[in-house]
Structures are given as C-alpha cells and as structure tokens.
Amino acid sequence: KQEVTQIPAALSVPEGENLVLNCSFTDSAIYNLQWFRQDPGKGLTSLLLIQSSQREQTSGRLNASLDKSSGRSTLYIAASQPGDSATYLCAGGVEYGNKLVFGAGTILRVKS
Amino acid sequence: NAGVTQTPKFQVLKTGQSMTLQCAQDMNHNSMYWYRQDPGMGLRLIYYSASEGTTDKGEVPNGYNVSRLNKREFSLRLESAAPSQTSVYFCASRPPGLGDKTQYFGPGTRLLVL
C-alpha cells in the first residue's frame, strides 16, 4: 500500500527566502507525482505534475523534482512571498484511474 | 465554465440521518473522484468513477454509496451518518485522454455529524 509522508509539517520563513518542501513515498510504482496548494477553507489547486519518466518540472518560482529510486520528491519555492502562505500537498498517482494518495501536507507561512 | 461545483457547502447531521452530497463538473471530464480530508491527514479516496455508470471503491468506502448517472454528476450518499464521518469532502474530476493529467477539485463540503 502506497504511503506518502511530508516533512516538515509546518514551516515559517521570512519573505524572500528560498525554501524546500519534502515528500517521500513508499512504493516507486507511481504514475506521477503531483503538488497541490490548498488555501484555508478552499479546494486544492494543482501546481505541478511530474510524470514517472521525468525528473523535474518548473512553473515560475516553483520547481519540483522526482527521484523514484529513493522515493522522494521536493518542491522548491524561490524568493518566497506572503501570498505563498498556504498548505502544500503532494500526492502520488497510483493504479488504474490515476487515483491519488496524499501526504498530510506542509503548512507554510511566509512572514512579511 | 464553473469547473467542479459541490453542494451543500456545509451540513450538520445527527447520527443516523442520511444525506447526499452533490458534485457536478462542466469540463466534459470522464473520471470523477470523491475524497475526504481529516485534520492532520491527507485526502483519502472514497470512490472513483471512470465513466458514466461505473464506480470503483477507494481506500475508505465503508459507510458510503455513490451514483454516477451521467457524465456531469457524481453524488456521494451517507445512508446512516456516524460521528466518524465528520470531515471535509472533496469532489474532483480529470480530463480524458492519454497521458498524465491532473485532477480538478471542487471547493469542498464540510460535514459535521453530531
């Protein structure tokens, strides 16, 4: 059974700092690895999707990497801003239908 | 294009009551999902539907039933609500076709079972 773990559970940084969020998974048989953002009381918004054959994806100040052999993914946020404050969730796509197995999330607070 | 919509936004039930959570998408997606999110835990898949008329159990299906009567709508029913079903419920859909595609999530339904 796939299990996804995210470290740290919470992170508080000053504005402008570069930061890394970590995600680990137990079974390398994933179709893809996805990162989502969740604002308080809201649904999830997709940030990046890395296919199993890829090593990384970039979107603006965000860069996500995937290492299937070690069961790890990282989300790098450059030059953080207060608007980046949210919960970040990683999820592995598994089985037929790309069902997602989620980590518990990292709560990020960027202080101005 | 409203994306994925869910009703109601918030509901309070008493133990043993029943209710149906509604989900609809206007993006012509085939696949639809129901997840629940509990404090300190990631989202967990309740049920999945690959297309109209087909459903598949996820990780935590006990106590729930689903219905996919058409391509747009995927409903989740609690026949006899229990306090353990207090949670935030999210519906999602995914575009058709080959290749990896992300899921689009609704705003969620917050359910409190007393």
CSV table of C-alpha atoms in Angstrom, one decimal, chain A residues 1 31-32 34 36 38 40-44 46 49 51-52 89 96-104, chain B residues 31 33 35 37 40-45 48 50 56-57 59 90 94 100-103 105-107 110:
chain,number,residue,atom,x,y,z
A,1,LYS,CA,0.0,0.0,0.0
A,31,TYR,CA,2.4,7.0,-12.5
A,32,ASN,CA,3.2,10.6,-11.5
A,34,GLN,CA,1.7,15.9,-8.1
A,36,PHE,CA,-1.1,21.0,-4.9
A,38,GLN,CA,-4.7,24.5,-0.5
A,40,PRO,CA,-7.8,27.8,4.2
A,41,GLY,CA,-11.3,26.7,3.6
A,42,LYS,CA,-10.7,26.1,-0.1
A,43,GLY,CA,-10.3,23.3,-2.5
A,44,LEU,CA,-7.0,22.1,-4.0
A,46,SER,CA,-2.7,21.9,-8.9
A,49,LEU,CA,2.7,17.3,-12.1
A,51,GLN,CA,5.4,12.1,-14.9
A,52,SER,CA,7.1,9.0,-13.7
A,89,LEU,CA,0.1,18.8,-0.5
A,96,TYR,CA,-5.8,2.5,-12.9
A,97,GLY,CA,-7.6,5.8,-12.9
A,98,ASN,CA,-4.7,7.7,-11.5
A,99,LYS,CA,-6.1,7.6,-8.0
A,100,LEU,CA,-4.1,9.9,-5.8
A,101,VAL,CA,-2.5,9.0,-2.4
A,102,PHE,CA,-1.9,12.2,-0.5
A,103,GLY,CA,0.6,13.3,2.2
A,104,ALA,CA,-0.7,15.2,5.2
B,31,SER,CA,-13.1,10.5,-14.5
B,33,TYR,CA,-13.5,11.1,-7.6
B,35,TYR,CA,-12.1,12.2,-1.2
B,37,GLN,CA,-9.9,15.2,4.4
B,40,GLY,CA,-3.7,16.0,10.3
B,41,MET,CA,-4.2,13.6,7.5
B,42,GLY,CA,-4.0,13.7,3.7
B,43,LEU,CA,-7.0,13.4,1.5
B,44,ARG,CA,-8.2,9.8,1.2
B,45,LEU,CA,-10.1,8.3,-1.8
B,48,TYR,CA,-13.8,6.7,-8.1
B,50,ALA,CA,-14.1,6.2,-14.7
B,56,ASP,CA,-14.9,1.7,-8.0
B,57,LYS,CA,-14.1,1.6,-4.3
B,59,GLU,CA,-9.3,3.4,0.3
B,90,PHE,CA,-13.9,17.0,-1.9
B,94,ARG,CA,-9.8,14.6,-14.5
B,100,ASP,CA,-0.8,12.1,-17.1
B,101,LYS,CA,-3.4,14.7,-16.3
B,102,THR,CA,-4.0,16.5,-13.0
B,103,GLN,CA,-7.3,16.4,-11.1
B,105,PHE,CA,-11.1,19.9,-7.2
B,106,GLY,CA,-14.3,21.4,-6.0
B,107,PRO,CA,-14.4,23.7,-3.0
B,110,ARG,CA,-17.9,20.5,5.4
